[in-house]
Short mmCIF file of C-alpha atoms in Angstrom, two decimals:
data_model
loop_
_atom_site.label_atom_id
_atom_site.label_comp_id
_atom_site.label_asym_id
_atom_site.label_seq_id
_atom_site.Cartn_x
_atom_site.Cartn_y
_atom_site.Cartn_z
CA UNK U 1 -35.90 74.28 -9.08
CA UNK U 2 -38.51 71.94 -6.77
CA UNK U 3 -41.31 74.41 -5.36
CA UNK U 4 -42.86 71.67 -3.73
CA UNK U 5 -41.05 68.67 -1.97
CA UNK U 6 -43.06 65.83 -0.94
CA UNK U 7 -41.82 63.00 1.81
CA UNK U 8 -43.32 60.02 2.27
CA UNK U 9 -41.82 57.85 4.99
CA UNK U 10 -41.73 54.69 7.32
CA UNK U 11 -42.64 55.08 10.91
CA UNK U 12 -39.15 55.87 12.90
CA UNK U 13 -36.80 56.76 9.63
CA UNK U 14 -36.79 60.41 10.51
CA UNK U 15 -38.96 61.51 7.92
CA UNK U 16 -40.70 64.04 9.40
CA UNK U 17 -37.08 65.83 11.06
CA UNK U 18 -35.73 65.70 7.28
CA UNK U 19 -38.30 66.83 6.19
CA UNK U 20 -37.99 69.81 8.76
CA UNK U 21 -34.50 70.83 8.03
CA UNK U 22 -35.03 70.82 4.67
CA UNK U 23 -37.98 73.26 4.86
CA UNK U 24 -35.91 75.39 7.33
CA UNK U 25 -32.60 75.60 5.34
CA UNK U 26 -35.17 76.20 1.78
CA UNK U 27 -37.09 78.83 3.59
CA UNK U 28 -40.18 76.42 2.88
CA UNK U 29 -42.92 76.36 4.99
CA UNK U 30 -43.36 72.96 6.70
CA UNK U 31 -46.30 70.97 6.50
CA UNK U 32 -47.14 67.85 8.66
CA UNK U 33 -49.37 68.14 11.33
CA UNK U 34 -49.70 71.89 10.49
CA UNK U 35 -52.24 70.59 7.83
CA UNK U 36 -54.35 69.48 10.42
CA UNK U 37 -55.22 73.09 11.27
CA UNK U 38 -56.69 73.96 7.93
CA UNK U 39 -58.54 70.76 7.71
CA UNK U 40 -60.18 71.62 11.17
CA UNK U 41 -60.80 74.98 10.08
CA UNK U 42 -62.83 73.72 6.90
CA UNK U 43 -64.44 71.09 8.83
CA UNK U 44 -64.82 71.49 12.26
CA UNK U 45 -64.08 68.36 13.12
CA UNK U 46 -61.36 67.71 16.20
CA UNK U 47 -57.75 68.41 15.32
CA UNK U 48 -57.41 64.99 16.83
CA UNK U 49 -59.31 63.07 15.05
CA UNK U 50 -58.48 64.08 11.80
CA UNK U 51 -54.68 63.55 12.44
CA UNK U 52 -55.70 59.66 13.19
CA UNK U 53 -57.96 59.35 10.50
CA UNK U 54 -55.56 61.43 7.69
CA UNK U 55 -53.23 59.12 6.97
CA UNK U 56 -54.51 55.80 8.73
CA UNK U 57 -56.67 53.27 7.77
CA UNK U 58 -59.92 54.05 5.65
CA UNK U 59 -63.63 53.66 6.10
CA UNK U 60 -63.48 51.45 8.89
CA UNK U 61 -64.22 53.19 12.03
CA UNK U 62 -66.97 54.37 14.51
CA UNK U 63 -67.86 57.46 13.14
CA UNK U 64 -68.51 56.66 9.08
CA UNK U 65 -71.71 57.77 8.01
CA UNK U 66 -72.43 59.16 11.83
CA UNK U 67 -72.85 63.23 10.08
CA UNK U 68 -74.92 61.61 6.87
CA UNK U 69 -78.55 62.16 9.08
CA UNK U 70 -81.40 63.82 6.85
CA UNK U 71 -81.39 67.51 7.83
CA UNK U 72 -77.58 68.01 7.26
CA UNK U 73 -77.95 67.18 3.62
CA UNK U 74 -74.93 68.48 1.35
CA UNK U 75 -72.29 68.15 4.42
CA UNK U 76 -71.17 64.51 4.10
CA UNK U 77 -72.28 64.08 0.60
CA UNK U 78 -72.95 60.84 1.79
CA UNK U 79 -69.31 59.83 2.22
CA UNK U 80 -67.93 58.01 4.65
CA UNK U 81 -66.02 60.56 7.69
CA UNK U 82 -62.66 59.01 6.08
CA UNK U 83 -63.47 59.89 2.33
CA UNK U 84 -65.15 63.06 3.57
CA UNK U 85 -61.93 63.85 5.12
CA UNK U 86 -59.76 62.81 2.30
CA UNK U 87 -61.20 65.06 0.02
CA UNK U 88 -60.69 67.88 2.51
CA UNK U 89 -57.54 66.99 3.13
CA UNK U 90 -56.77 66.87 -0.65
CA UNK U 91 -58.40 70.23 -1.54
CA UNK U 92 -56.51 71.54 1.22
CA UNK U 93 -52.85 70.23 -0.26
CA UNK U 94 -53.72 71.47 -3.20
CA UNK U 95 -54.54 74.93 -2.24
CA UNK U 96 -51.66 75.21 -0.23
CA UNK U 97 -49.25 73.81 -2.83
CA UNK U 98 -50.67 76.51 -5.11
CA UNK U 99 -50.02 79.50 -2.39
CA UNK U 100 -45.67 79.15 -2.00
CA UNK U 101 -43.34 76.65 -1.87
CA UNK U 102 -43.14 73.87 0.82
CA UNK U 103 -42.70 70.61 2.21
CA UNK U 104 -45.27 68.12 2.68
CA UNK U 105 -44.55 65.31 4.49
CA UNK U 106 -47.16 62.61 4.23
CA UNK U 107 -50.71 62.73 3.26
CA UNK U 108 -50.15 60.90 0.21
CA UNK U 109 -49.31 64.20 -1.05
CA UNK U 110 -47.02 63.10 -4.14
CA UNK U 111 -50.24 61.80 -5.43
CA UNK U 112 -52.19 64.50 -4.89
CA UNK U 113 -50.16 67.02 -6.52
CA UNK U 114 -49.25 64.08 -9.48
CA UNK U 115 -49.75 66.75 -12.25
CA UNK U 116 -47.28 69.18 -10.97
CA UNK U 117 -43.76 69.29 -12.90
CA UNK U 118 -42.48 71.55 -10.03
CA UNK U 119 -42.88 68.85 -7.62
CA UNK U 120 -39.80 66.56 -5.83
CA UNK U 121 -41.69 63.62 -4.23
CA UNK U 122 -39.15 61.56 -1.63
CA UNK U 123 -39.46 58.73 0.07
CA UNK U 124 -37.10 57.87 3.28
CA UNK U 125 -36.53 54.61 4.98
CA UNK U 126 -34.72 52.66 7.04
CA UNK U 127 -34.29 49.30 8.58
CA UNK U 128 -36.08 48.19 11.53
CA UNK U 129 -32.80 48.19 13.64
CA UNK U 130 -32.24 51.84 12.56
CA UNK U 131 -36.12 53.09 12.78
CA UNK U 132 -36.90 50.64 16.38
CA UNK U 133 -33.80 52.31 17.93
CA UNK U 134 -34.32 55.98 17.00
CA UNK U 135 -38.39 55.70 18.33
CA UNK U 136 -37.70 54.16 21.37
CA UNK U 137 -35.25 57.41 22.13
CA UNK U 138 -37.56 60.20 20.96
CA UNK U 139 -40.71 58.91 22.08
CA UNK U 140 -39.56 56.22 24.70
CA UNK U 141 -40.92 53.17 25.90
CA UNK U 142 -44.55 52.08 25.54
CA UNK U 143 -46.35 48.45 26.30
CA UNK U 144 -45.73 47.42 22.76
CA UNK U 145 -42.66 46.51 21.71
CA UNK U 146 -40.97 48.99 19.22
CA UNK U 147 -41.03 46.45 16.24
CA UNK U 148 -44.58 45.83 16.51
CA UNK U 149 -45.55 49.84 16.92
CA UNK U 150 -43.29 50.20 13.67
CA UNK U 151 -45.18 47.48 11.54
CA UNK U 152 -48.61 48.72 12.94
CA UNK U 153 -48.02 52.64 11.87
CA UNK U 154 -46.41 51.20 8.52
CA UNK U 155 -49.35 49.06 7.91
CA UNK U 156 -51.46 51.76 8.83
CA UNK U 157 -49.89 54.26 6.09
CA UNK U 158 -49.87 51.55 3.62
CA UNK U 159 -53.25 50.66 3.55
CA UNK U 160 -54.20 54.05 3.52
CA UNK U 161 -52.12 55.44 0.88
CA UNK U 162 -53.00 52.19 -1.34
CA UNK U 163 -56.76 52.83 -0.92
CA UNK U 164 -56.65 56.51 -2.36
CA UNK U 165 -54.16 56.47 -4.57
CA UNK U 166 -54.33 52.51 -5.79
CA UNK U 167 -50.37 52.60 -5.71
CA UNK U 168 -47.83 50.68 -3.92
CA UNK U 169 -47.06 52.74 -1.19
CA UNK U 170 -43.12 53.06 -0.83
CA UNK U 171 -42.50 51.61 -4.39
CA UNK U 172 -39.37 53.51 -5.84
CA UNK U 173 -41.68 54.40 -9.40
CA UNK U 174 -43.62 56.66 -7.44
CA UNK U 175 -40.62 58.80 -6.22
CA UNK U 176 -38.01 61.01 -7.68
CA UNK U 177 -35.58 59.06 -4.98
CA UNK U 178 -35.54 56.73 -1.98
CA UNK U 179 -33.03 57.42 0.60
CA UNK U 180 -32.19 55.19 3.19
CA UNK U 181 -31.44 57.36 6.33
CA UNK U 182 -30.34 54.47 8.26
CA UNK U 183 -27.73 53.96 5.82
CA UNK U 184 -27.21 57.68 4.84
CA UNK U 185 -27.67 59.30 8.35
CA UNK U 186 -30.01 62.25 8.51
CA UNK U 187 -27.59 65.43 7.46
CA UNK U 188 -26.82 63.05 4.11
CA UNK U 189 -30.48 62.76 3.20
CA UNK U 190 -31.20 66.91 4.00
CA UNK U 191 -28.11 67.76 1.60
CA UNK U 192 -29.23 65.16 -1.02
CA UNK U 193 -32.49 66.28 -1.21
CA UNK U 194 -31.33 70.51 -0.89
CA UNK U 195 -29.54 69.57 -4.47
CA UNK U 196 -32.23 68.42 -6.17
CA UNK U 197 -34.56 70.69 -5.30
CA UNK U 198 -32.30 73.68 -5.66
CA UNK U 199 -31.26 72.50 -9.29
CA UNK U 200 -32.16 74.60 -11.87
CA UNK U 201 -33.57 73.19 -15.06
CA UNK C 1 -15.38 58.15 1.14
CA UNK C 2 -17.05 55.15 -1.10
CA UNK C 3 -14.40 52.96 -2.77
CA UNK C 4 -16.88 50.71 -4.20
CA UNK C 5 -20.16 51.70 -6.06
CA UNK C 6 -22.43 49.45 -6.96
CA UNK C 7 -25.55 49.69 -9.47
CA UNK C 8 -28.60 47.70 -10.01
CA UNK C 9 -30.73 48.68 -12.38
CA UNK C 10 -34.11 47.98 -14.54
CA UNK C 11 -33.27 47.05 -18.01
CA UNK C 12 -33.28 50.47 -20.29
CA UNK C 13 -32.92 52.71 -17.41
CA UNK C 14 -29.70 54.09 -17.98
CA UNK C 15 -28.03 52.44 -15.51
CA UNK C 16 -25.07 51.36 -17.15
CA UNK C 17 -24.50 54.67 -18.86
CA UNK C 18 -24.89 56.23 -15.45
CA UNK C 19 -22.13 53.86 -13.95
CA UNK C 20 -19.39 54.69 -16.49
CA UNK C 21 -19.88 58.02 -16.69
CA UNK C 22 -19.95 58.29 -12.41
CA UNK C 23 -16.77 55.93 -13.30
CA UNK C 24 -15.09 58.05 -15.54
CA UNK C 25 -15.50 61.44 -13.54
CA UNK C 26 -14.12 59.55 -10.52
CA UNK C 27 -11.08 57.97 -11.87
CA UNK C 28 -12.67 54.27 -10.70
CA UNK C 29 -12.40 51.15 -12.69
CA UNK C 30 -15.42 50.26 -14.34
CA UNK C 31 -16.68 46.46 -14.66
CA UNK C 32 -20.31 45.14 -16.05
CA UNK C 33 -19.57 43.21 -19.23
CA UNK C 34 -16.01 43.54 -18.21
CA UNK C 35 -16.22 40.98 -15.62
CA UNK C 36 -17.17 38.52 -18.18
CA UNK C 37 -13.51 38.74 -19.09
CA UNK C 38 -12.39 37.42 -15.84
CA UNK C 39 -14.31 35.01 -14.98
CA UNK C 40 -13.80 33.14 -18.48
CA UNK C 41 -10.36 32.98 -17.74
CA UNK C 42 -10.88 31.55 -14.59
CA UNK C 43 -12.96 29.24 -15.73
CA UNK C 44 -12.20 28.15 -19.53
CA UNK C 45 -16.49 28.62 -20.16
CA UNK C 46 -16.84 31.05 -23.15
CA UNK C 47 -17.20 34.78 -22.77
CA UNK C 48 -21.38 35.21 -24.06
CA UNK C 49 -21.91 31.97 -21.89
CA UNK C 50 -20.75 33.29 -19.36
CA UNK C 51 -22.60 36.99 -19.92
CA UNK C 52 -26.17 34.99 -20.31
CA UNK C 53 -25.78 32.91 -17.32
CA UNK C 54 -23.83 35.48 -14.90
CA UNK C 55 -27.10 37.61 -14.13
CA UNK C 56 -29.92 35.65 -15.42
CA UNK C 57 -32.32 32.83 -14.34
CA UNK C 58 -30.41 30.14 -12.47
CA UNK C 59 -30.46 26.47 -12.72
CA UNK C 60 -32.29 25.57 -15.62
CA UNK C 61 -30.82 25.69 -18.73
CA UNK C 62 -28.70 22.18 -20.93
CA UNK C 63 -25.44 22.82 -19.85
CA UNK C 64 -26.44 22.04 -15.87
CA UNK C 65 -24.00 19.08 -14.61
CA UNK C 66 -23.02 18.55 -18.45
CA UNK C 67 -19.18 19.27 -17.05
CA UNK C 68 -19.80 16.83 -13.16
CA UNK C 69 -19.20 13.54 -15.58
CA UNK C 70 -17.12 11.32 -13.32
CA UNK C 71 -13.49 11.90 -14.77
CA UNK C 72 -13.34 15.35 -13.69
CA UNK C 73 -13.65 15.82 -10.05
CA UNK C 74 -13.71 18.76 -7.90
CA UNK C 75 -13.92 21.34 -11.20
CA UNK C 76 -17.45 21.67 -11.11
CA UNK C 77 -18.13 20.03 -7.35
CA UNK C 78 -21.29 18.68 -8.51
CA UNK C 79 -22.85 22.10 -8.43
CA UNK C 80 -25.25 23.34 -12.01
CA UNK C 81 -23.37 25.68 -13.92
CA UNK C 82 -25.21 28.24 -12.52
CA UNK C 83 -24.54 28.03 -9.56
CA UNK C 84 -20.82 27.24 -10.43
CA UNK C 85 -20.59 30.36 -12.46
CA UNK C 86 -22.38 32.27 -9.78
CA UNK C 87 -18.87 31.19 -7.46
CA UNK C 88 -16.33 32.24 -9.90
CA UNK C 89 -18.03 35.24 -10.28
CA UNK C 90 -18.88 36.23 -7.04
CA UNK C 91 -15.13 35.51 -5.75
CA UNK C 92 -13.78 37.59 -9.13
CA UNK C 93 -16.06 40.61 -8.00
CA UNK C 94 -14.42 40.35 -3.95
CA UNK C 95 -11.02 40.51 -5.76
CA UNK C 96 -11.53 42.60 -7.65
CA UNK C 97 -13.20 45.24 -4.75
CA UNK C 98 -9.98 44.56 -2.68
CA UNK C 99 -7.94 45.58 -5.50
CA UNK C 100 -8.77 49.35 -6.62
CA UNK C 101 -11.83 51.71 -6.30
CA UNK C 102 -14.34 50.54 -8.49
CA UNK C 103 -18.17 50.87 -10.37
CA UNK C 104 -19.73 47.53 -10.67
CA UNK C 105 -23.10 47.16 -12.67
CA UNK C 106 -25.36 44.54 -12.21
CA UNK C 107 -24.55 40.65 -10.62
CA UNK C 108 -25.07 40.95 -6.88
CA UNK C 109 -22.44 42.89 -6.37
CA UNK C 110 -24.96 44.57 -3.71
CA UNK C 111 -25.07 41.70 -2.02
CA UNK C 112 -21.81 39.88 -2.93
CA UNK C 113 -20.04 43.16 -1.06
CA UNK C 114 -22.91 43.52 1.78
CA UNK C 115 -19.83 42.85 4.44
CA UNK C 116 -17.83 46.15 3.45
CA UNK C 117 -18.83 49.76 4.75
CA UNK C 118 -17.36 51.25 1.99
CA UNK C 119 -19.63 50.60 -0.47
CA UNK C 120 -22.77 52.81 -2.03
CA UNK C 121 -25.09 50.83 -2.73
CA UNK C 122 -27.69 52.22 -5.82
CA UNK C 123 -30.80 51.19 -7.69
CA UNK C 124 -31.68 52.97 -11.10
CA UNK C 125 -35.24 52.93 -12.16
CA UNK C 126 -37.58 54.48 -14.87
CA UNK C 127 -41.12 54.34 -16.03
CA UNK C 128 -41.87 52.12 -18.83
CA UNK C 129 -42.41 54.50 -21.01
CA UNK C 130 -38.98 56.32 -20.77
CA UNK C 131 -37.11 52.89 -20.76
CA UNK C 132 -39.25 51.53 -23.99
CA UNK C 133 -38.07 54.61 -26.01
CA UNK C 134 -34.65 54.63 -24.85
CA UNK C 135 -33.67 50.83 -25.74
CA UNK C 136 -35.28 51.32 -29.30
CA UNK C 137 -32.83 55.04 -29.25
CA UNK C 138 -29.94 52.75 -28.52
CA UNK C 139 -30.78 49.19 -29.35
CA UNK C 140 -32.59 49.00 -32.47
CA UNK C 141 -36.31 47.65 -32.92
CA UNK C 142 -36.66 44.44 -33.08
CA UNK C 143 -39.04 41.61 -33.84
CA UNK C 144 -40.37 41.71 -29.97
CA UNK C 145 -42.10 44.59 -29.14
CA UNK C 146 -40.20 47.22 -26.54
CA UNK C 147 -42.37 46.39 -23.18
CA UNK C 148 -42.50 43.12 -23.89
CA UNK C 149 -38.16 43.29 -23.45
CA UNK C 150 -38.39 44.91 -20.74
CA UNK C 151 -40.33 42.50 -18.72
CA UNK C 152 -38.20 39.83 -20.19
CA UNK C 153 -34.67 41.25 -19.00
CA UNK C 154 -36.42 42.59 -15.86
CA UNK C 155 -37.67 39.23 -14.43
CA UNK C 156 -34.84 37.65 -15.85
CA UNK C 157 -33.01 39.87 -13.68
CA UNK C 158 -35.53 39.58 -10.90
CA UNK C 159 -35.07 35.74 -10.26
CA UNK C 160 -31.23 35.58 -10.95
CA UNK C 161 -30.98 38.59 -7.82
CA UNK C 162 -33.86 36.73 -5.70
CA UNK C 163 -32.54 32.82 -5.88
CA UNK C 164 -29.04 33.82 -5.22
CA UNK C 165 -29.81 36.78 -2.43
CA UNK C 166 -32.64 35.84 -1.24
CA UNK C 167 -33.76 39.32 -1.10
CA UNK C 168 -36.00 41.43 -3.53
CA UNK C 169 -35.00 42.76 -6.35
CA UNK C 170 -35.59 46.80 -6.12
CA UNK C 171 -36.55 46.56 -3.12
CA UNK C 172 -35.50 50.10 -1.52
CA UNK C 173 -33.82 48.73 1.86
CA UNK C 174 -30.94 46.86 -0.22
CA UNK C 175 -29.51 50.74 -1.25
CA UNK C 176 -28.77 53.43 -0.02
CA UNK C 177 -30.67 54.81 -2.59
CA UNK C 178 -33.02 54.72 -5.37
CA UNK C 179 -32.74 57.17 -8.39
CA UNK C 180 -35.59 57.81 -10.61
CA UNK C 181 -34.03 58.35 -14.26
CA UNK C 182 -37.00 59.21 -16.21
CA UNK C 183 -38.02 61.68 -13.48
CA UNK C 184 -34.11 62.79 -12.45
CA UNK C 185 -32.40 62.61 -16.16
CA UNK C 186 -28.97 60.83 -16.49
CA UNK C 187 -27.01 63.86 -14.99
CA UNK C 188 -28.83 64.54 -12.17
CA UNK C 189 -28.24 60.96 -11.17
CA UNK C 190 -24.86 61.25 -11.69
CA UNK C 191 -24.22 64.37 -9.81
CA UNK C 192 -26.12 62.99 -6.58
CA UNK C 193 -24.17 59.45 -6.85
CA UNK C 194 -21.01 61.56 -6.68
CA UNK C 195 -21.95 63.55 -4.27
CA UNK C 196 -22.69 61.00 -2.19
CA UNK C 197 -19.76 58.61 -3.07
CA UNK C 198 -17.22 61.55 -2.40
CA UNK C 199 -18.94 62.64 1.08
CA UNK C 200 -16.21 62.70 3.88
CA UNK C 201 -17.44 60.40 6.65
#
């Protein structure tokens, strides 16, 4: 039995809606953006920029260093806003982890809770057929064309998950399993992952 | 319904106990060493000839062109044996798809049987660790120290799939799934690649 079910994912594979089902069918909560809440809470910075800067790109952006004046000593630690975030982020998954089981989808959570046996860490993808087809339907057209917004989030996540953790980011060592919903379809990949979870040991 | 499963697989990771067993329960024919059988007598070349050269390095070993000596035209059509092995084998392995429900371990099949839709597609992995322990468990020590076979087989492996695919070797989109076997254990992955080969469509 998995108490905690991690799922990393490409941009488009469905991820985050298998990730869903799965928590709903478990009686898990369900953690994606939800984890933004607690971050803000702890931090007070914008819900909206902590989604863009929680699982994107690192250190590279307007506001690094911008809270590190002298007066607010102890609040940054010196950090940049994306490592200061990070180890919100991380104290946050951990805590929550620790409170009843769940999903986690993203977040480079399956590193984060690495020294848990009770964890099932997933990663789902697809190809870019599959993934450019499904985006353009949920979330429609946009100026860029859907293969480019795919590579863009990807590269985004990669980079992100390979700066904190120093892992390859969708390499099959770090996961219990890889499914490939494009292969699999989406009701496959919920079941697949249900037994697993729900095995006991 | 899956007639055909095929497994790829890092040396030591269980994959070929994990095929036979998935084999057995199913009531499928089984081939890995087995198709060394029918290729040699397709081809006259010697069984353990035939079981180095059918899923390692290509190209670059003695017996290249020994057998294209003018005298004997059209047997070898001027290809390496390599690449003439790589023929045989590849048309014994569509033959033998069309003829019955079957496991195949190892050479290409993945890729050899990319055309058909009813084929699972599977990659078996494990941490060095697990794999190092288990081929001195079942293999004997020898003079070469565990790791050090492992990264042998594995690239051996690695550039035999890559020059004749042209696609990486483990590389998640090739399945429809990965399995973790140090993480999973040998049942587990067993259970899931039934479950997923017996899944009405």
């Amino acid at each position: 039995m998995k108490k905690i079910i991690t799922i990393s994912r490409e941009f488009g594979s469905g991820g985050r809606s298998i990730g869903k089902e799965v928590a709903n069918r478990l009686g898990y909560k369900y953690y994606d953006k939800e984890l933004v809440k607690h971050v803000a809470a702890e931090t007070g910075f914008a819900p909206q920029y902590i989604e863009e800067q929680g699982e994107y790109a690192p250190g590279k952006h307007k506001f690094s260093y911008a809270f590190t004046a002298p007066g607010s000593p102890g609040i940054m630690d010196g950090l940049s806003a994306s490592d200061f975030l990070w180890n919100i982020q991380r104290r946050v998954i951990l805590k929550l982890a620790d409170e009843e089981p769940c999903v986690i989808v993203g977040r480079c959570a399956d590193y984060i809770l690495r020294d848990r046996d009770d964890c099932l860490n997933i990663f789902i993808h697809a190809d870019k057929e599959y993934r450019a087809d499904r985006i353009v339907r949920l979330y429609g057209e946009s100026e860029k064309k859907p293969v480019k917004r795919l590579d863009e989030k990807d590269k985004k996540r990669k980079v992100n998950y390979e700066h904190y953790t120093g892992r390859g980011w969708g390499s099959p060592g770090n996961y219990h399993i890889c499914l490939n919903s494009g292969l699999l379809g989406q009701d496959l990949c919920v079941e697949t992952i249900i037994a697993l979870a729900t095995k006991e040991e």
